[in-house]
Coordinates of C-alpha atoms (C1' of nucleotides) in Angstrom, one line a residue:
Chain V
M35 CA 0.0 0.0 0.0
S36 CA 1.2 3.4 -0.7
N37 CA 2.1 5.5 2.3
L38 CA 4.0 8.7 2.6
A39 CA 7.4 7.1 3.3
N40 CA 7.0 4.9 0.3
N41 CA 6.1 7.8 -2.0
I42 CA 9.0 9.8 -0.8
E43 CA 11.3 6.9 -1.2
S44 CA 10.2 6.3 -4.8
Y45 CA 10.5 10.0 -5.6
I46 CA 14.1 10.1 -4.4
K47 CA 15.0 6.9 -6.3
C48 CA 13.4 8.4 -9.4
L49 CA 15.6 11.5 -9.1
L50 CA 18.6 9.3 -8.5
N51 CA 17.9 7.3 -11.6
A52 CA 17.5 10.4 -13.6
S53 CA 20.8 11.7 -12.4
P54 CA 23.9 10.9 -14.5
N55 CA 26.1 10.1 -11.5
A56 CA 23.5 8.6 -9.2
A57 CA 23.7 11.6 -6.8
I58 CA 21.2 14.3 -6.0
L59 CA 21.3 17.5 -3.9
L60 CA 18.1 18.8 -2.4
Q61 CA 16.6 20.6 0.6
R62 CA 14.8 18.9 3.4
K63 CA 12.3 21.7 3.8
E64 CA 11.4 21.8 0.1
L65 CA 10.9 18.0 -0.1
A66 CA 8.7 18.1 3.0
E67 CA 6.6 20.8 1.4
R68 CA 6.3 18.9 -1.8
F69 CA 4.8 16.0 0.2
Q70 CA 3.0 18.2 2.7
C71 CA 4.6 16.7 5.7
V72 CA 6.8 17.7 8.6
P73 CA 10.5 17.9 7.7
S74 CA 11.4 15.2 10.1
Q75 CA 9.5 12.7 8.0
I76 CA 12.3 13.1 5.4
N77 CA 14.8 12.0 8.1
Y78 CA 12.6 9.0 8.8
V79 CA 12.7 8.0 5.1
L80 CA 16.4 8.5 4.8
S81 CA 17.2 6.5 7.9
T82 CA 15.0 3.6 7.0
R83 CA 15.5 3.4 3.3
F84 CA 18.7 5.1 2.3
T85 CA 21.1 3.3 4.6
P86 CA 24.7 2.3 3.8
E87 CA 23.6 -1.3 4.0
R88 CA 21.3 -0.7 1.1
G89 CA 24.1 1.1 -0.7
Y90 CA 23.3 4.7 -0.2
L91 CA 25.3 7.6 1.3
V92 CA 23.6 10.6 2.7
E93 CA 25.5 13.8 3.7
S94 CA 23.9 17.0 4.9
R95 CA 24.6 20.5 6.0
R96 CA 22.6 22.7 8.4
G97 CA 22.2 26.4 8.5
G98 CA 21.5 28.8 5.7
G99 CA 22.0 27.1 2.3
G100 CA 21.8 23.7 4.0
Y101 CA 21.2 20.7 1.9
L102 CA 20.9 16.9 1.7
R103 CA 23.1 15.0 -0.7
I104 CA 22.0 11.5 -1.4
R105 CA 24.2 9.1 -3.4
R106 CA 23.7 5.6 -4.6
L107 CA 26.8 3.5 -4.5
D108 CA 26.6 1.0 -7.2
L109 CA 28.2 -2.4 -6.7
N110 CA 30.3 -3.7 -9.5
R111 CA 31.7 -7.2 -9.7
D112 CA 35.0 -6.3 -8.1
K113 CA 33.4 -4.7 -5.2
V114 CA 31.3 -7.8 -4.6
V115 CA 34.4 -9.9 -4.7
Q116 CA 35.9 -7.6 -2.0
L117 CA 32.8 -7.9 0.1
L118 CA 32.9 -11.6 -0.3
E119 CA 36.4 -11.7 1.0
M120 CA 35.3 -9.6 4.0
L121 CA 32.4 -11.9 4.5
R122 CA 34.5 -14.9 4.6
G123 CA 36.9 -13.3 7.0
L124 CA 34.1 -12.2 9.3
V125 CA 32.4 -15.5 9.7
E126 CA 32.7 -15.1 13.4
D127 CA 30.7 -11.9 13.6
G128 CA 28.2 -13.3 11.1
I129 CA 25.5 -11.3 9.6
S130 CA 22.0 -10.4 10.7
F131 CA 18.9 -11.4 8.6
Q132 CA 18.2 -7.8 7.8
E133 CA 21.8 -7.1 6.8
A134 CA 21.6 -10.1 4.5
I135 CA 18.3 -8.9 3.0
D136 CA 19.7 -5.5 2.3
F137 CA 22.8 -6.9 0.8
V138 CA 20.9 -9.1 -1.6
G139 CA 18.9 -6.0 -2.5
R140 CA 22.1 -4.3 -3.6
L141 CA 23.1 -7.2 -5.6
T142 CA 19.9 -7.2 -7.5
D143 CA 19.9 -3.5 -7.9
A144 CA 23.3 -3.8 -9.5
R145 CA 22.1 -6.5 -11.8
I146 CA 24.7 -8.9 -10.4
V147 CA 22.0 -11.4 -9.6
T148 CA 18.5 -11.7 -11.1
R149 CA 15.4 -10.9 -9.1
R150 CA 14.6 -14.6 -8.9
E151 CA 18.1 -15.5 -7.8
G152 CA 17.9 -12.8 -5.2
Q153 CA 14.7 -14.2 -3.8
L154 CA 16.3 -17.6 -3.8
I155 CA 19.1 -16.3 -1.7
K156 CA 16.8 -14.6 0.7
A157 CA 14.8 -17.7 1.1
A158 CA 17.8 -19.7 1.9
V159 CA 19.2 -17.2 4.4
C160 CA 15.9 -16.7 6.2
Q161 CA 16.2 -19.8 8.3
D162 CA 13.9 -19.8 11.2
A163 CA 15.5 -19.9 14.6
R164 CA 14.1 -23.0 16.2
Q165 CA 16.5 -24.1 18.8
M166 CA 19.5 -22.3 17.4
E167 CA 21.0 -19.3 19.0
E168 CA 21.3 -16.1 17.2
E169 CA 25.0 -16.1 17.5
F170 CA 25.1 -19.4 15.6
L171 CA 22.5 -18.3 13.1
R172 CA 24.5 -15.2 12.2
S173 CA 27.5 -17.2 11.4
T174 CA 25.6 -19.9 9.5
R175 CA 24.0 -17.2 7.4
A176 CA 27.3 -15.6 6.6
I177 CA 28.8 -18.9 5.5
M178 CA 25.9 -19.7 3.4
L179 CA 25.7 -16.3 1.8
A180 CA 29.4 -16.5 1.0
R181 CA 29.1 -19.8 -0.6
M182 CA 26.2 -18.7 -2.7
L183 CA 27.9 -15.6 -3.8
E184 CA 31.0 -17.6 -4.8
I185 CA 28.9 -19.7 -7.1
L186 CA 27.2 -16.7 -8.6
L187 CA 30.5 -14.9 -9.2
Q188 CA 32.4 -17.8 -10.6
D189 CA 30.4 -18.4 -13.8
S190 CA 28.8 -16.1 -16.2
Chain X
M182 CA -22.7 -24.7 5.2
S183 CA -22.0 -21.0 4.7
N184 CA -20.2 -19.7 7.7
L185 CA -18.1 -16.6 8.0
A186 CA -14.8 -18.3 7.2
N187 CA -16.2 -19.9 4.0
N188 CA -17.7 -16.6 2.9
I189 CA -14.4 -14.8 3.3
E190 CA -12.6 -17.6 1.6
S191 CA -14.8 -17.4 -1.5
Y192 CA -14.6 -13.6 -1.5
I193 CA -10.8 -13.8 -1.6
K194 CA -10.8 -16.5 -4.3
C195 CA -13.1 -14.4 -6.3
L196 CA -10.8 -11.5 -6.1
L197 CA -7.9 -13.7 -7.1
N198 CA -9.8 -15.0 -10.1
A199 CA -10.5 -11.5 -11.2
S200 CA -6.9 -10.5 -10.9
P201 CA -4.8 -10.8 -14.0
N202 CA -1.8 -12.2 -12.2
A203 CA -3.6 -14.1 -9.4
A204 CA -2.4 -11.8 -6.7
I205 CA -4.3 -9.3 -4.6
L206 CA -3.4 -6.6 -2.1
L207 CA -5.8 -5.7 0.6
Q208 CA -6.1 -4.5 4.2
R209 CA -7.1 -6.8 7.0
K210 CA -9.1 -4.1 8.7
E211 CA -11.1 -3.3 5.6
L212 CA -11.8 -6.9 4.9
A213 CA -12.9 -7.5 8.5
E214 CA -15.2 -4.5 8.2
R215 CA -16.8 -5.8 5.0
F216 CA -17.7 -9.0 6.8
Q217 CA -18.4 -7.3 10.1
C218 CA -16.0 -9.5 12.1
V219 CA -12.9 -9.0 14.2
P220 CA -9.7 -8.7 12.2
S221 CA -8.2 -11.8 13.7
Q222 CA -10.9 -13.7 11.8
I223 CA -9.0 -12.9 8.7
N224 CA -5.9 -14.5 10.0
Y225 CA -7.9 -17.6 10.8
V226 CA -9.1 -17.8 7.2
L227 CA -5.7 -17.2 5.8
S228 CA -4.0 -19.7 8.0
T229 CA -6.6 -22.5 7.4
R230 CA -7.3 -21.9 3.7
F231 CA -4.6 -20.0 2.0
T232 CA -1.6 -22.1 3.0
P233 CA 1.4 -23.0 0.8
E234 CA 0.1 -26.6 0.8
R235 CA -3.0 -25.4 -0.9
G236 CA -0.9 -23.3 -3.3
Y237 CA -1.1 -19.9 -1.9
L238 CA 1.4 -17.5 -0.5
V239 CA 0.6 -14.7 1.9
E240 CA 2.8 -11.8 2.8
S241 CA 2.0 -8.9 5.0
R242 CA 3.3 -5.7 6.5
R243 CA 2.4 -4.0 9.7
G244 CA 2.3 -0.3 10.6
G245 CA 0.8 2.6 8.7
G246 CA 0.0 1.5 5.1
G247 CA 0.1 -2.1 6.2
Y248 CA -1.3 -4.7 3.9
L249 CA -1.9 -8.3 3.1
R250 CA -0.8 -9.7 -0.2
I251 CA -2.3 -13.0 -1.2
R252 CA -0.9 -14.9 -4.2
R253 CA -2.1 -18.1 -5.8
L254 CA 0.6 -20.2 -7.2
D255 CA 0.2 -21.4 -10.7
L256 CA -0.6 -25.0 -10.3
N257 CA -1.4 -25.8 -13.8
R258 CA 1.7 -27.6 -14.7
D259 CA 1.9 -31.2 -13.7
K260 CA 5.5 -30.8 -12.8
V261 CA 4.7 -28.3 -10.2
V262 CA 2.0 -30.4 -8.7
Q263 CA 4.5 -33.2 -8.4
L264 CA 6.9 -30.9 -6.7
L265 CA 4.4 -29.9 -4.2
E266 CA 3.8 -33.5 -3.4
M267 CA 7.4 -34.1 -2.8
L268 CA 7.7 -31.0 -0.8
R269 CA 5.0 -32.0 1.5
G270 CA 6.8 -35.2 2.5
L271 CA 10.1 -33.4 2.7
V272 CA 9.6 -31.4 5.8
E273 CA 8.6 -34.2 7.9
D274 CA 11.3 -36.7 7.0
G275 CA 14.1 -34.3 6.3
I276 CA 16.5 -34.9 3.5
S277 CA 20.1 -35.9 3.2
F278 CA 22.7 -33.9 1.4
Q279 CA 22.9 -36.4 -1.4
E280 CA 19.1 -36.6 -1.7
A281 CA 19.0 -32.8 -2.0
I282 CA 21.7 -32.8 -4.6
D283 CA 19.8 -35.3 -6.6
F284 CA 16.6 -33.5 -6.2
V285 CA 18.2 -30.3 -7.6
G286 CA 19.5 -32.4 -10.5
R287 CA 16.0 -33.3 -11.4
L288 CA 14.8 -29.7 -11.1
T289 CA 17.4 -28.6 -13.6
D290 CA 16.7 -31.6 -15.9
A291 CA 13.1 -30.6 -15.9
R292 CA 14.1 -27.0 -16.7
I293 CA 12.3 -25.8 -13.7
V294 CA 15.4 -24.1 -12.5
T295 CA 18.4 -22.8 -14.5
R296 CA 21.8 -24.4 -14.0
R297 CA 22.9 -21.3 -12.1
E298 CA 19.9 -21.4 -9.9
G299 CA 20.5 -25.1 -9.3
Q300 CA 24.0 -24.4 -8.2
L301 CA 22.8 -21.7 -5.9
I302 CA 20.4 -24.1 -4.2
K303 CA 23.1 -26.7 -3.8
A304 CA 25.5 -24.1 -2.3
A305 CA 22.8 -23.2 0.2
V306 CA 22.0 -26.7 1.1
C307 CA 25.5 -27.9 1.5
Q308 CA 26.0 -26.6 5.0
D309 CA 29.0 -27.9 6.8
A310 CA 28.1 -29.9 9.8
R311 CA 30.1 -28.2 12.6
Q312 CA 28.4 -28.9 15.9
M313 CA 25.0 -29.8 14.4
E314 CA 23.7 -33.3 14.4
E315 CA 22.7 -35.0 11.2
E316 CA 19.1 -35.4 12.4
F317 CA 18.9 -31.6 12.8
L318 CA 20.7 -31.0 9.5
R319 CA 18.3 -33.1 7.6
S320 CA 15.4 -31.1 8.8
T321 CA 17.0 -27.8 8.4
R322 CA 18.0 -28.7 4.8
A323 CA 14.4 -29.7 4.1
I324 CA 12.9 -26.6 5.4
M325 CA 15.3 -24.5 3.4
L326 CA 14.8 -26.4 0.3
A327 CA 11.1 -26.1 0.7
R328 CA 11.3 -22.4 1.1
M329 CA 13.4 -22.1 -2.0
L330 CA 11.0 -24.2 -4.0
E331 CA 8.2 -22.0 -2.9
I332 CA 10.0 -19.1 -4.3
L333 CA 10.6 -20.8 -7.6
L334 CA 7.0 -21.8 -7.9
Q335 CA 5.9 -18.3 -7.7
D336 CA 5.0 -17.0 -11.1
S337 CA 8.1 -15.0 -11.8
Chain Y
dT193 C1' -21.3 -36.6 24.2
dC194 C1' -16.9 -35.7 22.3
dT195 C1' -14.2 -33.7 18.9
dT196 C1' -13.1 -30.3 15.7
dA197 C1' -13.9 -26.0 13.4
dT198 C1' -15.2 -21.2 14.1
dC199 C1' -15.2 -16.9 16.1
dT200 C1' -14.0 -13.2 19.5
dG201 C1' -11.3 -10.0 22.3
dA202 C1' -7.5 -8.8 24.9
dC203 C1' -2.9 -7.9 24.4
dC204 C1' 1.5 -7.5 21.4
dT205 C1' 4.8 -6.0 17.7
dT206 C1' 6.0 -3.2 14.0
dA207 C1' 5.9 0.8 10.8
dT208 C1' 4.8 5.4 10.1
dC209 C1' 4.1 10.3 11.2
dT210 C1' 4.2 14.5 14.0
dG211 C1' 5.8 18.3 16.8
dA212 C1' 8.7 20.2 20.3
dC213 C1' 13.1 21.3 21.1
dC214 C1' 18.2 21.2 19.7
dA215 C1' 22.5 22.3 16.8
dT216 C1' 24.8 24.6 13.1
dA217 C1' 25.9 27.8 9.4
dG218 C1' 25.3 32.1 7.1
dT219 C1' 24.0 37.3 7.6
dT220 C1' 23.6 41.8 9.4
dC221 C1' 24.7 45.3 12.3
dC222 C1' 27.6 47.4 15.7
Chain F
dG38 C1' 35.5 40.6 15.3
dG39 C1' 31.4 39.6 17.8
dA40 C1' 26.5 39.6 19.1
dA41 C1' 22.0 38.9 17.4
dC42 C1' 19.2 37.2 14.0
dT43 C1' 17.7 34.0 10.4
dA44 C1' 17.6 29.8 7.9
dT45 C1' 18.4 25.2 7.8
dG46 C1' 18.9 20.3 9.2
dG47 C1' 18.9 16.7 13.4
dT48 C1' 16.8 14.1 17.4
dC49 C1' 13.6 11.9 20.0
dA50 C1' 9.5 10.9 22.6
dG51 C1' 5.0 9.9 21.7
dA52 C1' 0.8 9.5 18.8
dT53 C1' -1.3 6.8 15.2
dA54 C1' -2.1 3.1 12.2
dA55 C1' -1.7 -1.1 10.8
dG56 C1' -1.1 -6.5 11.3
dG57 C1' -0.1 -10.9 14.7
dT58 C1' -1.0 -14.2 18.5
dC59 C1' -3.3 -16.8 21.6
dA60 C1' -6.5 -18.5 25.0
dG61 C1' -11.0 -19.3 25.6
dA62 C1' -16.0 -19.2 24.2
dT63 C1' -19.2 -21.0 20.9
dA64 C1' -21.1 -23.7 17.1
dA65 C1' -21.2 -27.8 14.2
dG66 C1' -20.5 -32.6 13.2
dA67 C1' -19.7 -37.4 14.2

DNA sequence: TCTTATCTGACCTTATCTGACCATAGTTCC
DNA sequence: GGAACTATGGTCAGATAAGGTCAGATAAGA
């Protein structure tokens, strides 16, 4: 269903797509006015949708002439390989379910995996807890994700 | 034999039939109001009638702008029906690693999944034992496989 | 009567949205 | 240069708007 947050999110993404370098500069107040909401609603959207985990970078500046700069960091294959390295190294820390979901989102956005493949990965990674501890789950998830990524990166 | 649950069930099925892609998006509260019952009655109907075993998928989201999305899986193809049969047994008995591998082989042979997708599934399913017991692994594997199959059965 | 299916309501969790108050960066005026 | 003013953006608690769960009451069948 379409709520304010979703609308603002799509609007920003649309602007980002239209931008040649996947970066936009805008004002919080203006955006809030366009959607007829309080300015802090913009912060809500930014903090829930445009997170680093999802591949976005937000900078801002207060005061007169203040602004918001939103950038989308696109993953390329090399970056994924790097991330994979990290992931393998960090098997102890593991990865949360949400982090995994966000990561897969980035992969699909960057066309590194298809939508269907992305869903497949998510399905695999979303194991239900049952008697397992979160500690253990995190690490299992990381291992599995790493293995799946390896497969996807090696061919094609 | 027309009770509330049955009426709600038919109503939803009717909407699904009218939908071009066999998927609908609605609100629990609204539906409850239409049938003048408590919202939780909707959950009852969903959990007894629109189960994966019966070929449906239900997603939902809470909060402002929350929704229920109900999808009917395309069960026309014989192959899919067969898969569902297999899937049903799967979760109870669990599945060994080799069985899983073989199963995926059949899926690729039948062109239900691509080679790449098949590898992905295998990668996910081949979890290393570590401290887990085989009994537990079998069931974890089965559940995961079932979840992935569910995804694949969705009309991409 | 006994069992199973329905149905309800109280209580819980999550997502969204607002407004009051805070922090920072220019601008103006002395 | 500094004080006062103005223009932004940031934070956070609390209100609002959904959907989820579960125990227990009720109804329908066997």
